[in-house]
Tab-separated table of C-alpha atoms in Angstrom:
chain	number	residue	atom	x	y	z
A	1	MET	CA	159.779	22.383	28.497
A	2	LEU	CA	163.443	23.111	28.830
A	3	GLN	CA	164.602	25.333	26.006
A	4	ILE	CA	167.821	24.995	23.856
A	5	LEU	CA	169.120	27.452	21.676
A	6	ILE	CA	171.523	26.016	18.893
A	7	VAL	CA	173.772	28.401	17.635
A	8	ASP	CA	175.025	27.124	14.259
A	9	ASP	CA	175.852	29.269	10.350
A	10	ASP	CA	175.120	26.114	8.243
A	11	LYS	CA	170.895	25.932	8.451
A	12	ASN	CA	171.216	21.849	7.971
A	13	ILE	CA	173.230	21.513	11.233
A	14	ARG	CA	170.720	23.821	12.529
A	15	ARG	CA	167.752	21.305	11.026
A	16	TYR	CA	169.494	18.667	11.940
A	17	LEU	CA	170.066	19.438	15.775
A	18	SER	CA	166.162	20.844	16.379
A	19	ALA	CA	164.751	18.085	15.590
A	20	VAL	CA	167.381	15.434	17.118
A	21	LEU	CA	166.596	18.047	20.438
A	22	SER	CA	162.345	18.082	19.426
A	23	ASP	CA	161.799	14.464	19.342
A	24	ALA	CA	164.084	14.344	22.812
A	25	GLY	CA	160.763	16.661	24.182
A	26	TYR	CA	163.210	19.795	23.993
A	27	THR	CA	161.424	22.947	22.636
A	28	THR	CA	164.620	24.584	20.424
A	29	SER	CA	165.652	28.420	18.782
A	30	CYS	CA	168.195	28.523	16.582
A	31	ALA	CA	170.407	31.737	15.982
A	32	ASP	CA	172.827	31.722	12.599
A	33	CYS	CA	175.380	33.776	14.368
A	34	ALA	CA	175.999	35.386	18.503
A	35	GLN	CA	174.133	38.460	17.565
A	36	MET	CA	171.109	36.725	16.445
A	37	ALA	CA	171.468	33.903	19.875
A	38	LEU	CA	171.887	37.720	22.050
A	39	ASP	CA	168.559	38.975	20.478
A	40	ILE	CA	166.987	35.692	21.128
A	41	MET	CA	167.969	35.250	24.722
A	42	GLU	CA	166.649	38.036	25.645
A	43	ASN	CA	162.849	37.540	24.413
A	44	VAL	CA	163.649	33.695	25.464
A	45	LYS	CA	164.568	32.179	28.788
A	46	ILE	CA	166.975	29.943	27.484
A	47	ASP	CA	167.934	26.630	30.059
A	48	LEU	CA	170.859	25.568	27.900
A	49	ILE	CA	173.157	26.430	24.803
A	50	VAL	CA	174.790	24.417	21.893
A	51	LEU	CA	177.065	26.497	19.980
A	52	ASP	CA	179.232	26.339	17.002
A	53	ILE	CA	182.715	27.678	16.886
A	54	MET	CA	183.338	28.795	13.122
A	55	MET	CA	181.260	31.562	12.691
A	56	PRO	CA	181.003	34.977	11.436
A	57	ASP	CA	181.906	38.164	13.022
A	58	MET	CA	182.013	36.062	16.264
A	59	ASP	CA	183.161	32.939	16.584
A	60	GLY	CA	182.092	30.569	19.753
A	61	TYR	CA	184.868	31.249	22.397
A	62	SER	CA	184.538	34.976	21.836
A	63	PHE	CA	180.420	34.111	22.384
A	64	ALA	CA	181.262	32.072	24.596
A	65	LYS	CA	183.773	33.969	27.100
A	66	LEU	CA	181.255	37.231	26.332
A	67	LEU	CA	178.562	35.546	28.869
A	68	ARG	CA	180.749	34.581	30.945
A	69	ASP	CA	182.274	38.062	31.468
A	70	CYS	CA	178.878	39.049	31.770
A	71	ASN	CA	178.279	37.034	34.539
A	72	ASN	CA	176.007	34.590	32.593
A	73	ASP	CA	176.059	31.320	33.697
A	74	ILE	CA	173.618	29.438	31.164
A	75	PRO	CA	174.951	25.908	30.681
A	76	ILE	CA	176.890	25.430	26.963
A	77	LEU	CA	177.854	22.467	24.870
A	78	MET	CA	180.468	23.567	22.258
A	79	LEU	CA	180.107	21.055	19.230
A	80	SER	CA	183.102	21.445	16.583
A	81	ALA	CA	184.539	19.954	13.938
A	82	LYS	CA	188.132	21.388	15.292
A	83	GLN	CA	189.128	17.944	16.836
A	84	LEU	CA	192.671	18.797	18.451
A	85	PRO	CA	193.829	18.876	22.152
A	86	GLU	CA	193.707	23.056	21.942
A	87	ASP	CA	190.701	23.346	20.714
A	88	VAL	CA	188.743	21.665	23.158
A	89	LYS	CA	191.260	23.465	25.751
A	90	LYS	CA	190.455	26.872	24.515
A	91	GLY	CA	186.416	25.914	24.161
A	92	PHE	CA	186.989	25.440	28.057
A	93	LEU	CA	189.189	28.154	28.633
A	94	SER	CA	186.432	30.710	26.922
A	95	GLY	CA	183.842	28.714	28.976
A	96	THR	CA	182.038	25.920	27.905
A	97	ASP	CA	181.174	23.192	29.956
A	98	ASP	CA	181.443	20.408	27.950
A	99	TYR	CA	182.925	19.469	24.340
A	100	MET	CA	181.883	17.201	21.547
A	101	THR	CA	183.557	16.788	17.916
A	102	LYS	CA	181.402	16.402	14.799
A	103	PRO	CA	179.900	15.024	13.787
A	104	VAL	CA	177.786	14.551	16.972
A	105	ASP	CA	176.439	10.933	19.051
A	106	GLU	CA	173.002	11.554	19.088
A	107	ALA	CA	172.296	9.495	21.633
A	108	VAL	CA	175.559	10.734	23.778
A	109	MET	CA	175.005	14.043	22.349
A	110	LEU	CA	172.364	13.972	25.071
A	111	LEU	CA	172.745	12.691	27.608
A	112	ARG	CA	175.410	15.121	27.713
A	113	ILE	CA	172.737	17.654	27.698
A	114	LYS	CA	170.750	16.142	30.340
A	115	ALA	CA	173.917	16.319	32.753
A	116	LEU	CA	174.446	19.732	31.917
A	117	LEU	CA	170.966	20.508	32.758
A	118	ARG	CA	170.775	18.725	35.556
A	119	ARG	CA	173.792	19.798	36.956
A	120	ALA	CA	172.440	24.268	36.382
A	121	LYS	CA	169.242	22.110	38.586
A	122	ILE	CA	172.160	21.315	40.802
A	123	ILE	CA	173.249	24.474	42.067
A	124	TYR	CA	170.172	26.949	40.974
A	125	ASP	CA	168.491	24.780	43.565
A	126	HIS	CA	171.123	23.946	45.977
A	127	ARG	CA	168.982	20.281	46.242
A	128	LEU	CA	169.897	16.835	44.878
A	129	THR	CA	166.503	13.975	44.006
A	130	ILE	CA	167.031	10.723	43.619
A	131	GLY	CA	164.114	8.599	43.446
A	132	SER	CA	162.554	8.737	46.950
A	133	THR	CA	165.101	10.520	48.448
A	134	ILE	CA	165.893	14.641	49.120
A	135	VAL	CA	169.330	16.082	49.567
A	136	ASP	CA	169.156	19.656	50.875
A	137	HIS	CA	172.409	21.226	50.915
A	138	ASP	CA	171.350	24.530	52.806
A	139	THR	CA	170.405	21.893	55.145
A	140	MET	CA	172.784	19.142	54.945
A	141	THR	CA	169.629	17.085	55.266
A	142	VAL	CA	168.230	13.710	53.139
A	143	THR	CA	165.244	13.162	53.802
A	144	MET	CA	164.104	8.926	53.181
A	145	LYS	CA	160.895	8.004	52.978
A	146	GLY	CA	159.358	10.916	54.797
A	147	SER	CA	162.024	11.271	57.619
A	148	SER	CA	165.417	13.063	57.307
A	149	GLN	CA	168.464	13.063	59.298
A	150	ILE	CA	171.736	15.524	59.118
A	151	LEU	CA	174.703	14.926	58.730
A	152	PRO	CA	178.215	16.111	59.678
A	153	GLN	CA	179.720	18.038	57.719
A	154	LYS	CA	182.378	16.415	56.051
A	155	GLU	CA	180.321	13.826	55.266
A	156	PHE	CA	177.474	15.487	53.638
A	157	GLN	CA	179.829	17.891	51.463
A	158	LEU	CA	180.895	14.078	50.432
A	159	LEU	CA	177.847	12.319	49.821
A	160	TYR	CA	176.493	15.052	48.125
A	161	LYS	CA	179.805	15.397	45.538
A	162	LEU	CA	179.392	11.569	44.392
A	163	LEU	CA	175.918	11.679	44.071
A	164	SER	CA	175.462	15.416	41.401
A	165	TYR	CA	177.855	13.397	39.788
A	166	SER	CA	176.434	10.678	40.012
A	167	ASN	CA	177.631	7.380	38.030
A	168	LYS	CA	181.066	9.443	37.504
A	169	ILE	CA	184.115	7.800	39.426
A	170	PHE	CA	186.068	10.119	41.619
A	171	THR	CA	189.825	9.287	42.937
A	172	ARG	CA	190.182	9.176	46.777
A	173	MET	CA	192.904	12.161	46.165
A	174	GLN	CA	190.152	14.178	44.240
A	175	LEU	CA	187.477	13.227	46.866
A	176	MET	CA	190.639	14.762	49.261
A	177	GLU	CA	191.117	17.927	47.437
A	178	ASP	CA	187.613	18.769	47.169
A	179	ILE	CA	186.104	17.808	50.530
A	180	TRP	CA	189.131	18.273	52.709
A	181	GLY	CA	191.606	20.983	50.510
A	182	PRO	CA	195.614	19.830	48.942
A	183	ALA	CA	196.736	21.559	52.363
A	184	SER	CA	194.670	19.389	54.348
A	185	ASP	CA	197.248	17.164	56.727
A	186	SER	CA	194.705	13.767	56.434
A	187	THR	CA	194.659	11.083	54.219
A	188	GLU	CA	193.322	9.366	51.882
A	189	ALA	CA	191.874	6.926	54.508
A	190	THR	CA	190.152	9.096	55.986
A	191	VAL	CA	188.522	9.709	52.549
A	192	SER	CA	187.985	5.672	52.827
A	193	VAL	CA	186.296	5.772	56.693
A	194	HIS	CA	184.122	8.802	56.021
A	195	ILE	CA	182.533	6.302	52.759
A	196	ASN	CA	181.982	3.890	55.331
A	197	ARG	CA	180.387	5.593	57.673
A	198	LEU	CA	177.733	6.929	54.844
A	199	ARG	CA	176.792	3.678	53.112
A	200	LYS	CA	176.552	2.224	57.061
A	201	ARG	CA	173.903	5.399	57.530
A	202	PHE	CA	171.721	4.603	53.865
A	203	GLU	CA	171.663	0.387	54.093
A	204	THR	CA	168.343	0.600	53.641
A	205	CYS	CA	168.614	2.963	50.898
A	206	THR	CA	167.228	1.438	47.298
A	207	ASP	CA	167.793	5.055	45.598
A	208	PHE	CA	171.255	4.612	45.424
A	209	SER	CA	174.885	2.967	46.229
A	210	ILE	CA	178.641	4.413	46.560
A	211	VAL	CA	180.484	1.490	45.023
A	212	THR	CA	184.212	0.985	45.197
A	213	ILE	CA	186.085	0.957	42.124
A	214	ARG	CA	188.462	-1.555	42.993
A	215	GLY	CA	191.908	0.035	41.568
A	216	LEU	CA	190.297	3.753	40.701
A	217	GLY	CA	187.838	5.587	43.640
A	218	TYR	CA	184.357	5.407	44.443
A	219	LYS	CA	180.979	5.982	42.875
A	220	ALA	CA	177.534	7.089	43.549
A	221	GLN	CA	175.456	4.082	41.718
A	222	VAL	CA	171.803	5.338	40.271
A	223	GLU	CA	170.098	4.400	38.101
A	224	GLU	CA	169.404	6.277	35.218
A	225	GLU	CA	165.755	6.497	35.603
A	226	LEU	CA	165.958	7.579	38.722
A	227	ILE	CA	168.371	11.300	38.060
């Protein structure tokens, strides 16, 4: 069972978050300060941290930065009453993976936690599993119903990007810069050509589809239960 560490100096918030996360099927540990959190992390394998900013001794910004400076890439969801853009920016610059303001929407928080854990698993495994479809980054292969095919590099990178952030919309420019690089001589039409090739390859796939969002770009559409 996945273990989530709640770091917050307010005991009522710790109890509330622990109850919400436990009901969602997670195991929780709680700390009221950064030092206690570090002590817990020495003895318990933590999969994700839910982190407050305003704490005694070391605030959430400093704690997140400390972990990143130590090359600890554990997913961090920062929760704070601070809502100003500069506060959010400071949170991301310190190393947090996501930022929510209090009071949080329970359903949205759980969805964001699920997304963070999924992305962490993708990075660790170099593999995506969407329903019965397996996408292997190391071999650039896609396996469906026991049959595997190796994709050309750019097609694979494009598919892997879209499926890693399933149901998220990417503009053609974003995909161009991420896959081909900002210095590429290719145009946005190149993205469209590769999208069409992927659609042709996977036209019989029922686990995902690549959808055009008119005026915006593309997304890999995946049913929530398959993620």
